[in-house]
């Protein structure tokens, strides 16, 4: 999962990023179906880019498992089972489209299996400085809830979970932080991206988790982490369409 390189290149912008984002989003939104052959001449004309720029964009999408050039066939769109679903860029694309709730459910279920273990490890491995950062993020969530600051709450939430994953002492879990950050940021485009009735109990659970880490209680950290993610999953299941 070498996601950072791809994602960073797309943030730079320019023709290359425009093509990657447009074609990638179209694949995620099923405007191109699995098995479709991309017409590269048509794409080059549509985006007014050279073949070299287009080839580089196609290489990025190929690295994400979304397309595959095939001899005597052309550049073929691959099914979702081939995609790098934990890559932050694919998470962004799925989060903008009709798969928003489906992705949230899938990723929250996965986080239930990873983040409580990371919290247990972090209760032992985190430095005092890292613990202070987690506590500050939890405090910021309470303040944001009180002030009705949805964006502030999100930023503190992102920081909170990333700190725990990276503080676990497990490099693979630390790498997962970029995936979780991308997932949480898809909520920026959610229609109800505001402080809700779910926010105060969520802030409380984050605070309890921060306290468990601070006192180095590994089992309490596991329990509060699980409870925090489980509650978010229940929230999304209650509000998502049935097909999610």
Tab-separated table of C-alpha atoms in Angstrom, residues 100-193:
chain	number	residue	atom	x	y	z
A	100	UNK	CA	-20.234	6.671	0.263
A	101	UNK	CA	-22.279	4.720	2.811
A	102	UNK	CA	-21.070	1.349	1.547
A	103	UNK	CA	-17.466	2.408	1.939
A	104	UNK	CA	-18.124	3.835	5.399
A	105	UNK	CA	-19.649	0.554	6.540
A	106	UNK	CA	-16.835	-1.524	5.076
A	107	UNK	CA	-14.087	0.646	6.502
A	108	UNK	CA	-15.677	1.007	9.944
A	109	UNK	CA	-16.006	-2.767	10.152
A	110	UNK	CA	-12.325	-3.034	9.282
A	111	UNK	CA	-11.350	-0.342	11.779
A	112	UNK	CA	-13.087	-2.366	14.500
A	113	UNK	CA	-10.483	-5.057	13.943
A	114	UNK	CA	-7.465	-2.733	13.852
A	115	UNK	CA	-7.856	0.378	15.974
A	116	UNK	CA	-8.746	-1.220	19.326
A	117	UNK	CA	-5.579	-3.312	19.048
A	118	UNK	CA	-3.632	-0.170	18.139
A	119	UNK	CA	-5.077	1.562	21.201
A	120	UNK	CA	-4.035	-1.344	23.419
A	121	UNK	CA	-0.493	-1.136	22.032
A	122	UNK	CA	-0.421	2.653	22.290
A	123	UNK	CA	-1.302	2.523	25.980
A	124	UNK	CA	2.076	0.919	26.467
A	125	UNK	CA	4.141	2.381	23.616
A	126	UNK	CA	3.181	6.048	23.440
A	127	UNK	CA	5.530	8.701	24.747
A	128	UNK	CA	4.300	11.348	27.172
A	129	UNK	CA	4.389	13.859	24.317
A	130	UNK	CA	2.191	11.632	22.145
A	131	UNK	CA	-0.257	11.069	24.986
A	132	UNK	CA	-0.494	14.827	25.501
A	133	UNK	CA	-1.302	15.259	21.798
A	134	UNK	CA	-4.106	12.678	22.010
A	135	UNK	CA	-5.509	14.380	25.099
A	136	UNK	CA	-5.367	17.770	23.374
A	137	UNK	CA	-7.254	16.366	20.376
A	138	UNK	CA	-9.954	14.935	22.671
A	139	UNK	CA	-10.265	18.311	24.434
A	140	UNK	CA	-10.548	20.028	21.047
A	141	UNK	CA	-13.453	17.730	20.137
A	142	UNK	CA	-15.322	18.773	23.287
A	143	UNK	CA	-14.725	22.460	22.520
A	144	UNK	CA	-15.818	22.025	18.893
A	145	UNK	CA	-18.997	20.264	20.013
A	146	UNK	CA	-19.769	23.062	22.460
A	147	UNK	CA	-19.146	25.720	19.787
A	148	UNK	CA	-21.028	23.912	17.023
A	149	UNK	CA	-17.827	23.780	14.976
A	150	UNK	CA	-18.203	20.782	12.660
A	151	UNK	CA	-14.945	21.341	10.811
A	152	UNK	CA	-13.015	21.785	14.049
A	153	UNK	CA	-14.516	18.558	15.369
A	154	UNK	CA	-13.471	16.697	12.221
A	155	UNK	CA	-9.904	18.012	12.311
A	156	UNK	CA	-9.535	16.998	15.963
A	157	UNK	CA	-11.049	13.576	15.191
A	158	UNK	CA	-8.570	13.003	12.352
A	159	UNK	CA	-5.660	13.993	14.579
A	160	UNK	CA	-6.911	11.817	17.451
A	161	UNK	CA	-7.118	8.581	15.475
A	162	UNK	CA	-3.932	9.195	13.506
A	163	UNK	CA	-1.991	9.794	16.738
A	164	UNK	CA	-3.128	6.473	18.188
A	165	UNK	CA	-2.387	4.451	15.071
A	166	UNK	CA	1.053	6.025	14.651
A	167	UNK	CA	1.784	5.791	18.355
A	168	UNK	CA	1.133	2.057	18.498
A	169	UNK	CA	4.727	1.173	17.687
A	170	UNK	CA	3.455	-0.969	14.805
A	171	UNK	CA	4.591	0.392	11.425
A	172	UNK	CA	1.752	-1.254	9.492
A	173	UNK	CA	-0.880	0.244	11.806
A	174	UNK	CA	0.883	3.578	11.542
A	175	UNK	CA	0.599	3.407	7.755
A	176	UNK	CA	-3.141	2.753	8.125
A	177	UNK	CA	-3.485	6.261	9.582
A	178	UNK	CA	-3.456	7.827	6.092
A	179	UNK	CA	-6.310	5.525	5.082
A	180	UNK	CA	-8.362	6.485	8.138
A	181	UNK	CA	-7.654	10.170	7.581
A	182	UNK	CA	-8.882	9.963	3.976
A	183	UNK	CA	-12.017	8.135	5.144
A	184	UNK	CA	-12.820	10.662	7.858
A	185	UNK	CA	-12.340	13.544	5.443
A	186	UNK	CA	-15.007	12.174	3.116
A	187	UNK	CA	-17.440	13.485	5.732
A	188	UNK	CA	-16.608	17.021	4.564
A	189	UNK	CA	-18.968	16.472	1.640
A	190	UNK	CA	-21.660	14.674	3.613
A	191	UNK	CA	-24.959	16.556	3.544
A	192	UNK	CA	-25.229	16.584	7.327
A	193	UNK	CA	-21.619	17.625	8.002
